[in-house]
mmCIF file of N, CA and C in Angstrom:
data_model
loop_
_atom_site.group_PDB
_atom_site.id
_atom_site.type_symbol
_atom_site.label_atom_id
_atom_site.label_comp_id
_atom_site.label_asym_id
_atom_site.label_seq_id
_atom_site.Cartn_x
_atom_site.Cartn_y
_atom_site.Cartn_z
ATOM 1 N N MET A 1 76.239 -8.433 -27.520
ATOM 2 C CA MET A 1 76.540 -9.776 -27.957
ATOM 3 C C MET A 1 76.816 -10.687 -26.763
ATOM 4 N N ILE A 2 77.537 -10.156 -25.780
ATOM 5 C CA ILE A 2 77.855 -10.929 -24.583
ATOM 6 C C ILE A 2 76.590 -11.233 -23.792
ATOM 7 N N VAL A 3 75.675 -10.274 -23.752
ATOM 8 C CA VAL A 3 74.427 -10.469 -23.026
ATOM 9 C C VAL A 3 73.629 -11.599 -23.676
ATOM 10 N N LEU A 4 73.604 -11.627 -24.999
ATOM 11 C CA LEU A 4 72.887 -12.676 -25.723
ATOM 12 C C LEU A 4 73.535 -14.039 -25.481
ATOM 13 N N LEU A 5 74.854 -14.094 -25.471
ATOM 14 C CA LEU A 5 75.568 -15.346 -25.208
ATOM 15 C C LEU A 5 75.304 -15.827 -23.787
ATOM 16 N N ASN A 6 75.324 -14.925 -22.825
ATOM 17 C CA ASN A 6 75.021 -15.298 -21.438
ATOM 18 C C ASN A 6 73.590 -15.798 -21.298
ATOM 19 N N PHE A 7 72.659 -15.129 -21.955
ATOM 20 C CA PHE A 7 71.262 -15.569 -21.917
ATOM 21 C C PHE A 7 71.120 -16.970 -22.508
ATOM 22 N N PHE A 8 71.802 -17.219 -23.623
ATOM 23 C CA PHE A 8 71.759 -18.532 -24.250
ATOM 24 C C PHE A 8 72.327 -19.604 -23.321
ATOM 25 N N LEU A 9 73.468 -19.337 -22.703
ATOM 26 C CA LEU A 9 74.105 -20.321 -21.816
ATOM 27 C C LEU A 9 73.244 -20.603 -20.591
ATOM 28 N N ILE A 10 72.674 -19.571 -20.005
ATOM 29 C CA ILE A 10 71.810 -19.766 -18.837
ATOM 30 C C ILE A 10 70.584 -20.584 -19.217
ATOM 31 N N THR A 11 69.983 -20.262 -20.351
ATOM 32 C CA THR A 11 68.813 -21.000 -20.812
ATOM 33 C C THR A 11 69.167 -22.453 -21.105
ATOM 34 N N PHE A 12 70.295 -22.688 -21.745
ATOM 35 C CA PHE A 12 70.723 -24.044 -22.074
ATOM 36 C C PHE A 12 70.961 -24.870 -20.809
ATOM 37 N N PHE A 13 71.692 -24.322 -19.864
ATOM 38 C CA PHE A 13 71.987 -25.070 -18.640
ATOM 39 C C PHE A 13 70.746 -25.283 -17.784
ATOM 40 N N LEU A 14 69.868 -24.298 -17.737
ATOM 41 C CA LEU A 14 68.647 -24.442 -16.957
ATOM 42 C C LEU A 14 67.731 -25.510 -17.561
ATOM 43 N N SER A 15 67.579 -25.492 -18.863
ATOM 44 C CA SER A 15 66.724 -26.499 -19.503
ATOM 45 C C SER A 15 67.354 -27.892 -19.393
ATOM 46 N N SER A 16 68.671 -27.986 -19.505
ATOM 47 C CA SER A 16 69.344 -29.284 -19.329
ATOM 48 C C SER A 16 69.163 -29.808 -17.916
ATOM 49 N N LEU A 17 69.269 -28.939 -16.936
ATOM 50 C CA LEU A 17 69.083 -29.334 -15.541
ATOM 51 C C LEU A 17 67.668 -29.836 -15.304
ATOM 52 N N VAL A 18 66.679 -29.149 -15.838
ATOM 53 C CA VAL A 18 65.292 -29.570 -15.671
ATOM 54 C C VAL A 18 65.065 -30.927 -16.336
ATOM 55 N N MET A 19 65.622 -31.143 -17.530
ATOM 56 C CA MET A 19 65.456 -32.432 -18.212
ATOM 57 C C MET A 19 66.124 -33.568 -17.453
ATOM 58 N N ILE A 20 67.301 -33.334 -16.887
ATOM 59 C CA ILE A 20 67.998 -34.370 -16.126
ATOM 60 C C ILE A 20 67.222 -34.717 -14.868
ATOM 61 N N ILE A 21 66.738 -33.711 -14.158
ATOM 62 C CA ILE A 21 65.960 -33.971 -12.933
ATOM 63 C C ILE A 21 64.673 -34.709 -13.272
ATOM 64 N N ALA A 22 64.007 -34.336 -14.361
ATOM 65 C CA ALA A 22 62.768 -35.002 -14.754
ATOM 66 C C ALA A 22 63.016 -36.448 -15.144
ATOM 67 N N SER A 23 64.107 -36.722 -15.836
ATOM 68 C CA SER A 23 64.376 -38.109 -16.230
ATOM 69 C C SER A 23 64.762 -38.968 -15.022
ATOM 70 N N LEU A 24 65.412 -38.384 -14.024
ATOM 71 C CA LEU A 24 65.753 -39.148 -12.822
ATOM 72 C C LEU A 24 64.515 -39.443 -11.979
ATOM 73 N N LEU A 25 63.608 -38.483 -11.899
ATOM 74 C CA LEU A 25 62.404 -38.676 -11.102
ATOM 75 C C LEU A 25 61.375 -39.567 -11.793
ATOM 76 N N ALA A 26 61.419 -39.631 -13.111
ATOM 77 C CA ALA A 26 60.414 -40.391 -13.855
ATOM 78 C C ALA A 26 60.774 -41.860 -14.007
ATOM 79 N N LYS A 27 61.949 -42.266 -13.639
ATOM 80 C CA LYS A 27 62.358 -43.666 -13.802
ATOM 81 C C LYS A 27 61.570 -44.556 -12.856
ATOM 82 N N LYS A 28 61.133 -45.671 -13.372
ATOM 83 C CA LYS A 28 60.462 -46.659 -12.542
ATOM 84 C C LYS A 28 61.531 -47.534 -11.894
ATOM 85 N N SER A 29 61.467 -47.626 -10.613
ATOM 86 C CA SER A 29 62.484 -48.412 -9.923
ATOM 87 C C SER A 29 62.097 -49.881 -9.828
ATOM 88 N N ILE A 30 60.798 -50.179 -9.819
ATOM 89 C CA ILE A 30 60.345 -51.560 -9.706
ATOM 90 C C ILE A 30 59.528 -51.897 -10.946
ATOM 91 N N LEU A 31 59.982 -52.877 -11.695
ATOM 92 C CA LEU A 31 59.236 -53.338 -12.849
ATOM 93 C C LEU A 31 58.399 -54.539 -12.427
ATOM 94 N N ASP A 32 57.108 -54.385 -12.489
ATOM 95 C CA ASP A 32 56.194 -55.432 -12.094
ATOM 96 C C ASP A 32 55.621 -56.092 -13.343
ATOM 97 N N ARG A 33 55.659 -57.419 -13.403
ATOM 98 C CA ARG A 33 55.159 -58.149 -14.566
ATOM 99 C C ARG A 33 53.666 -57.951 -14.732
ATOM 100 N N GLU A 34 52.951 -57.909 -13.651
ATOM 101 C CA GLU A 34 51.506 -57.747 -13.726
ATOM 102 C C GLU A 34 51.119 -56.348 -14.208
ATOM 103 N N LYS A 35 51.875 -55.348 -13.797
ATOM 104 C CA LYS A 35 51.551 -53.994 -14.217
ATOM 105 C C LYS A 35 51.887 -53.747 -15.672
ATOM 106 N N SER A 36 52.881 -54.434 -16.196
ATOM 107 C CA SER A 36 53.253 -54.217 -17.585
ATOM 108 C C SER A 36 52.489 -55.112 -18.551
ATOM 109 N N SER A 37 51.674 -56.050 -18.045
ATOM 110 C CA SER A 37 50.873 -56.897 -18.930
ATOM 111 C C SER A 37 49.558 -56.205 -19.254
ATOM 112 N N PRO A 38 48.957 -56.517 -20.396
ATOM 113 C CA PRO A 38 47.683 -55.883 -20.748
ATOM 114 C C PRO A 38 46.559 -56.342 -19.832
ATOM 115 N N TYR A 39 45.607 -55.465 -19.619
ATOM 116 C CA TYR A 39 44.493 -55.754 -18.712
ATOM 117 C C TYR A 39 43.311 -56.296 -19.497
ATOM 118 N N GLU A 40 42.826 -57.464 -19.114
ATOM 119 C CA GLU A 40 41.655 -58.066 -19.743
ATOM 120 C C GLU A 40 40.678 -58.511 -18.655
ATOM 121 N N CYS A 41 39.994 -57.575 -18.086
ATOM 122 C CA CYS A 41 38.920 -57.829 -17.113
ATOM 123 C C CYS A 41 39.383 -58.672 -15.924
ATOM 124 N N GLY A 42 40.601 -58.546 -15.533
ATOM 125 C CA GLY A 42 41.079 -59.272 -14.372
ATOM 126 C C GLY A 42 41.554 -60.687 -14.670
ATOM 127 N N PHE A 43 41.333 -61.182 -15.861
ATOM 128 C CA PHE A 43 41.762 -62.529 -16.227
ATOM 129 C C PHE A 43 43.133 -62.470 -16.885
ATOM 130 N N ASP A 44 43.804 -63.598 -16.901
ATOM 131 C CA ASP A 44 45.060 -63.683 -17.645
ATOM 132 C C ASP A 44 44.754 -63.600 -19.134
ATOM 133 N N PRO A 45 45.595 -62.918 -19.880
ATOM 134 C CA PRO A 45 45.337 -62.800 -21.306
ATOM 135 C C PRO A 45 45.378 -64.162 -22.005
ATOM 136 N N LYS A 46 44.478 -64.348 -22.976
ATOM 137 C CA LYS A 46 44.458 -65.603 -23.731
ATOM 138 C C LYS A 46 45.659 -65.704 -24.658
ATOM 139 N N SER A 47 45.993 -64.594 -25.285
ATOM 140 C CA SER A 47 47.145 -64.579 -26.195
ATOM 141 C C SER A 47 47.857 -63.242 -26.036
ATOM 142 N N SER A 48 48.881 -63.074 -26.793
ATOM 143 C CA SER A 48 49.655 -61.840 -26.716
ATOM 144 C C SER A 48 48.830 -60.673 -27.235
ATOM 145 N N ALA A 49 48.804 -59.596 -26.495
ATOM 146 C CA ALA A 49 48.069 -58.411 -26.914
ATOM 147 C C ALA A 49 48.872 -57.588 -27.916
ATOM 148 N N ARG A 50 50.115 -57.887 -28.042
ATOM 149 C CA ARG A 50 50.977 -57.158 -28.966
ATOM 150 C C ARG A 50 51.130 -57.955 -30.254
ATOM 151 N N LEU A 51 50.097 -57.905 -31.065
ATOM 152 C CA LEU A 51 50.104 -58.615 -32.327
ATOM 153 C C LEU A 51 50.983 -57.877 -33.328
ATOM 154 N N PRO A 52 51.614 -58.605 -34.215
ATOM 155 C CA PRO A 52 52.453 -57.924 -35.206
ATOM 156 C C PRO A 52 51.594 -57.088 -36.155
ATOM 157 N N PHE A 53 52.079 -55.920 -36.490
ATOM 158 C CA PHE A 53 51.356 -55.006 -37.377
ATOM 159 C C PHE A 53 51.772 -55.284 -38.803
ATOM 160 N N SER A 54 50.813 -55.284 -39.706
ATOM 161 C CA SER A 54 51.084 -55.563 -41.110
ATOM 162 C C SER A 54 51.844 -54.394 -41.730
ATOM 163 N N LEU A 55 53.075 -54.651 -42.108
ATOM 164 C CA LEU A 55 53.892 -53.620 -42.735
ATOM 165 C C LEU A 55 53.345 -53.261 -44.110
ATOM 166 N N GLN A 56 52.767 -54.221 -44.803
ATOM 167 C CA GLN A 56 52.184 -53.971 -46.118
ATOM 168 C C GLN A 56 51.015 -52.983 -46.003
ATOM 169 N N PHE A 57 50.170 -53.174 -44.991
ATOM 170 C CA PHE A 57 49.052 -52.248 -44.767
ATOM 171 C C PHE A 57 49.567 -50.847 -44.472
ATOM 172 N N PHE A 58 50.598 -50.742 -43.648
ATOM 173 C CA PHE A 58 51.176 -49.439 -43.309
ATOM 174 C C PHE A 58 51.736 -48.765 -44.558
ATOM 175 N N LEU A 59 52.409 -49.519 -45.417
ATOM 176 C CA LEU A 59 52.987 -48.970 -46.632
ATOM 177 C C LEU A 59 51.904 -48.464 -47.581
ATOM 178 N N ILE A 60 50.829 -49.235 -47.723
ATOM 179 C CA ILE A 60 49.712 -48.800 -48.570
ATOM 180 C C ILE A 60 49.086 -47.530 -48.004
ATOM 181 N N ALA A 61 48.943 -47.450 -46.690
ATOM 182 C CA ALA A 61 48.361 -46.259 -46.067
ATOM 183 C C ALA A 61 49.239 -45.035 -46.287
ATOM 184 N N VAL A 62 50.545 -45.183 -46.177
ATOM 185 C CA VAL A 62 51.450 -44.051 -46.382
ATOM 186 C C VAL A 62 51.422 -43.606 -47.843
ATOM 187 N N ILE A 63 51.411 -44.558 -48.761
ATOM 188 C CA ILE A 63 51.333 -44.208 -50.185
ATOM 189 C C ILE A 63 50.018 -43.493 -50.478
ATOM 190 N N PHE A 64 48.920 -43.976 -49.891
ATOM 191 C CA PHE A 64 47.629 -43.315 -50.073
ATOM 192 C C PHE A 64 47.685 -41.876 -49.574
ATOM 193 N N LEU A 65 48.287 -41.653 -48.402
ATOM 194 C CA LEU A 65 48.365 -40.293 -47.865
ATOM 195 C C LEU A 65 49.206 -39.381 -48.757
ATOM 196 N N ILE A 66 50.300 -39.913 -49.284
ATOM 197 C CA ILE A 66 51.158 -39.102 -50.151
ATOM 198 C C ILE A 66 50.405 -38.691 -51.407
ATOM 199 N N PHE A 67 49.742 -39.653 -52.051
ATOM 200 C CA PHE A 67 49.006 -39.316 -53.265
ATOM 201 C C PHE A 67 47.771 -38.472 -52.961
ATOM 202 N N ASP A 68 47.193 -38.623 -51.790
ATOM 203 C CA ASP A 68 46.052 -37.793 -51.406
ATOM 204 C C ASP A 68 46.473 -36.341 -51.236
ATOM 205 N N VAL A 69 47.617 -36.113 -50.642
ATOM 206 C CA VAL A 69 48.125 -34.749 -50.491
ATOM 207 C C VAL A 69 48.452 -34.157 -51.860
ATOM 208 N N GLU A 70 48.977 -34.967 -52.749
ATOM 209 C CA GLU A 70 49.285 -34.458 -54.085
ATOM 210 C C GLU A 70 48.016 -34.109 -54.851
ATOM 211 N N ILE A 71 46.945 -34.850 -54.633
ATOM 212 C CA ILE A 71 45.676 -34.511 -55.274
ATOM 213 C C ILE A 71 45.149 -33.178 -54.729
ATOM 214 N N THR A 72 45.336 -32.940 -53.434
ATOM 215 C CA THR A 72 44.901 -31.649 -52.892
ATOM 216 C C THR A 72 45.751 -30.505 -53.439
ATOM 217 N N LEU A 73 46.968 -30.800 -53.853
ATOM 218 C CA LEU A 73 47.779 -29.770 -54.505
ATOM 219 C C LEU A 73 47.324 -29.528 -55.937
ATOM 220 N N LEU A 74 46.667 -30.506 -56.549
ATOM 221 C CA LEU A 74 46.153 -30.330 -57.905
ATOM 222 C C LEU A 74 44.899 -29.461 -57.940
ATOM 223 N N MET A 75 44.138 -29.453 -56.877
ATOM 224 C CA MET A 75 42.869 -28.725 -56.867
ATOM 225 C C MET A 75 43.027 -27.224 -57.148
ATOM 226 N N PRO A 76 43.972 -26.527 -56.533
ATOM 227 C CA PRO A 76 44.082 -25.082 -56.810
ATOM 228 C C PRO A 76 44.586 -24.757 -58.216
ATOM 229 N N LEU A 77 45.086 -25.749 -58.944
ATOM 230 C CA LEU A 77 45.572 -25.456 -60.288
ATOM 231 C C LEU A 77 44.457 -24.966 -61.205
ATOM 232 N N SER A 78 43.251 -25.452 -60.997
ATOM 233 C CA SER A 78 42.146 -25.001 -61.840
ATOM 234 C C SER A 78 41.794 -23.543 -61.560
ATOM 235 N N PHE A 79 41.985 -23.080 -60.334
ATOM 236 C CA PHE A 79 41.697 -21.686 -60.011
ATOM 237 C C PHE A 79 42.817 -20.751 -60.484
ATOM 238 N N SER A 80 44.028 -21.275 -60.596
ATOM 239 C CA SER A 80 45.144 -20.431 -61.025
ATOM 240 C C SER A 80 45.158 -20.226 -62.536
ATOM 241 N N LEU A 81 44.323 -20.935 -63.275
ATOM 242 C CA LEU A 81 44.265 -20.775 -64.725
ATOM 243 C C LEU A 81 43.832 -19.367 -65.108
ATOM 244 N N VAL A 82 42.966 -18.763 -64.303
ATOM 245 C CA VAL A 82 42.450 -17.431 -64.605
ATOM 246 C C VAL A 82 43.547 -16.374 -64.488
ATOM 247 N N SER A 83 44.430 -16.527 -63.519
ATOM 248 C CA SER A 83 45.424 -15.481 -63.249
ATOM 249 C C SER A 83 46.782 -15.728 -63.905
ATOM 250 N N SER A 84 46.941 -16.794 -64.680
ATOM 251 C CA SER A 84 48.229 -17.064 -65.315
ATOM 252 C C SER A 84 48.030 -17.320 -66.799
ATOM 253 N N SER A 85 49.147 -17.375 -67.496
ATOM 254 C CA SER A 85 49.049 -17.648 -68.932
ATOM 255 C C SER A 85 48.766 -19.130 -69.155
ATOM 256 N N MET A 86 48.139 -19.417 -70.244
ATOM 257 C CA MET A 86 47.743 -20.792 -70.548
ATOM 258 C C MET A 86 48.969 -21.693 -70.737
ATOM 259 N N PHE A 87 50.014 -21.155 -71.374
ATOM 260 C CA PHE A 87 51.206 -21.953 -71.631
ATOM 261 C C PHE A 87 51.917 -22.323 -70.322
ATOM 262 N N ALA A 88 52.098 -21.355 -69.413
ATOM 263 C CA ALA A 88 52.761 -21.626 -68.133
ATOM 264 C C ALA A 88 51.944 -22.595 -67.299
ATOM 265 N N TRP A 89 50.624 -22.409 -67.302
ATOM 266 C CA TRP A 89 49.747 -23.308 -66.550
ATOM 267 C C TRP A 89 49.834 -24.726 -67.092
ATOM 268 N N LEU A 90 49.867 -24.874 -68.410
ATOM 269 C CA LEU A 90 49.941 -26.192 -69.038
ATOM 270 C C LEU A 90 51.267 -26.884 -68.719
ATOM 271 N N ILE A 91 52.349 -26.151 -68.746
ATOM 272 C CA ILE A 91 53.672 -26.719 -68.437
ATOM 273 C C ILE A 91 53.730 -27.177 -66.982
ATOM 274 N N ILE A 92 53.285 -26.346 -66.057
ATOM 275 C CA ILE A 92 53.336 -26.680 -64.633
ATOM 276 C C ILE A 92 52.449 -27.882 -64.325
ATOM 277 N N THR A 93 51.246 -27.888 -64.890
ATOM 278 C CA THR A 93 50.326 -29.001 -64.651
ATOM 279 C C THR A 93 50.874 -30.297 -65.239
ATOM 280 N N THR A 94 51.431 -30.223 -66.436
ATOM 281 C CA THR A 94 51.994 -31.420 -67.062
ATOM 282 C C THR A 94 53.178 -31.957 -66.272
ATOM 283 N N LEU A 95 54.070 -31.082 -65.822
ATOM 284 C CA LEU A 95 55.215 -31.535 -65.030
ATOM 285 C C LEU A 95 54.763 -32.161 -63.712
ATOM 286 N N PHE A 96 53.774 -31.560 -63.082
ATOM 287 C CA PHE A 96 53.272 -32.110 -61.820
ATOM 288 C C PHE A 96 52.657 -33.485 -62.036
ATOM 289 N N LEU A 97 51.867 -33.642 -63.083
ATOM 290 C CA LEU A 97 51.254 -34.939 -63.365
ATOM 291 C C LEU A 97 52.293 -35.985 -63.771
ATOM 292 N N ILE A 98 53.335 -35.576 -64.474
ATOM 293 C CA ILE A 98 54.404 -36.518 -64.836
ATOM 294 C C ILE A 98 55.122 -37.000 -63.582
ATOM 295 N N ILE A 99 55.366 -36.100 -62.643
ATOM 296 C CA ILE A 99 56.005 -36.501 -61.383
ATOM 297 C C ILE A 99 55.108 -37.463 -60.615
ATOM 298 N N LEU A 100 53.804 -37.184 -60.602
ATOM 299 C CA LEU A 100 52.858 -38.094 -59.942
ATOM 300 C C LEU A 100 52.850 -39.470 -60.597
ATOM 301 N N LEU A 101 52.805 -39.492 -61.907
ATOM 302 C CA LEU A 101 52.776 -40.765 -62.622
ATOM 303 C C LEU A 101 54.092 -41.525 -62.466
ATOM 304 N N PHE A 102 55.216 -40.798 -62.426
ATOM 305 C CA PHE A 102 56.497 -41.450 -62.203
ATOM 306 C C PHE A 102 56.551 -42.086 -60.806
ATOM 307 N N GLY A 103 56.019 -41.387 -59.809
ATOM 308 C CA GLY A 103 55.967 -41.952 -58.453
ATOM 309 C C GLY A 103 55.075 -43.171 -58.388
ATOM 310 N N LEU A 104 53.934 -43.119 -59.071
ATOM 311 C CA LEU A 104 53.035 -44.270 -59.112
ATOM 312 C C LEU A 104 53.686 -45.452 -59.815
ATOM 313 N N TYR A 105 54.374 -45.195 -60.927
ATOM 314 C CA TYR A 105 55.074 -46.264 -61.639
ATOM 315 C C TYR A 105 56.175 -46.876 -60.771
ATOM 316 N N TYR A 106 56.905 -46.026 -60.059
ATOM 317 C CA TYR A 106 57.982 -46.515 -59.193
ATOM 318 C C TYR A 106 57.430 -47.425 -58.093
ATOM 319 N N GLU A 107 56.340 -46.999 -57.458
ATOM 320 C CA GLU A 107 55.735 -47.826 -56.410
ATOM 321 C C GLU A 107 55.199 -49.135 -56.980
ATOM 322 N N TRP A 108 54.624 -49.075 -58.149
ATOM 323 C CA TRP A 108 54.096 -50.276 -58.795
ATOM 324 C C TRP A 108 55.234 -51.211 -59.175
ATOM 325 N N ASN A 109 56.322 -50.643 -59.693
ATOM 326 C CA ASN A 109 57.479 -51.436 -60.105
ATOM 327 C C ASN A 109 58.165 -52.097 -58.908
ATOM 328 N N GLN A 110 58.167 -51.435 -57.764
ATOM 329 C CA GLN A 110 58.775 -51.989 -56.555
ATOM 330 C C GLN A 110 57.897 -53.048 -55.902
ATOM 331 N N GLY A 111 56.644 -53.171 -56.346
ATOM 332 C CA GLY A 111 55.737 -54.169 -55.789
ATOM 333 C C GLY A 111 55.035 -53.714 -54.533
ATOM 334 N N ALA A 112 55.050 -52.418 -54.261
ATOM 335 C CA ALA A 112 54.423 -51.920 -53.037
ATOM 336 C C ALA A 112 52.919 -51.896 -53.135
ATOM 337 N N LEU A 113 52.362 -51.937 -54.327
ATOM 338 C CA LEU A 113 50.916 -51.865 -54.487
ATOM 339 C C LEU A 113 50.263 -53.238 -54.581
ATOM 340 N N GLU A 114 51.051 -54.289 -54.540
ATOM 341 C CA GLU A 114 50.508 -55.643 -54.610
ATOM 342 C C GLU A 114 50.215 -56.124 -53.196
ATOM 343 N N TRP A 115 48.982 -56.464 -52.945
ATOM 344 C CA TRP A 115 48.567 -56.921 -51.629
ATOM 345 C C TRP A 115 48.754 -58.433 -51.562
ATOM 346 N N SER A 116 49.622 -58.881 -50.689
ATOM 347 C CA SER A 116 49.871 -60.324 -50.559
ATOM 348 C C SER A 116 49.204 -60.840 -49.296
ATOM 349 N N TYR A 117 48.608 -61.996 -49.399
ATOM 350 C CA TYR A 117 47.899 -62.558 -48.246
ATOM 351 C C TYR A 117 48.831 -63.406 -47.465
#
């Protein structure tokens, strides 16, 4: 037990030391305005390169990914019908679809699916 504790302490202190040294060496000492500005063929930028990102688009994309993953979870249900009883399969599928529909209703009710210009 003592050997394991010593190994843990040595590993912890060694990794902490490496992280501290790396963070000290990686710091930029001189911040240059030209180096931190976006590069546009040697010319001064016409406008800000850091345009605001549409939060509505991001929210729609995340909702799409969530429902897409849930659809991929629905696909194996048709193959599991052969190896399970019909009643258990029907209950599980119905509960899963109710949860999906409840999530869709919640997002719709919150106004997350309405695209505003």
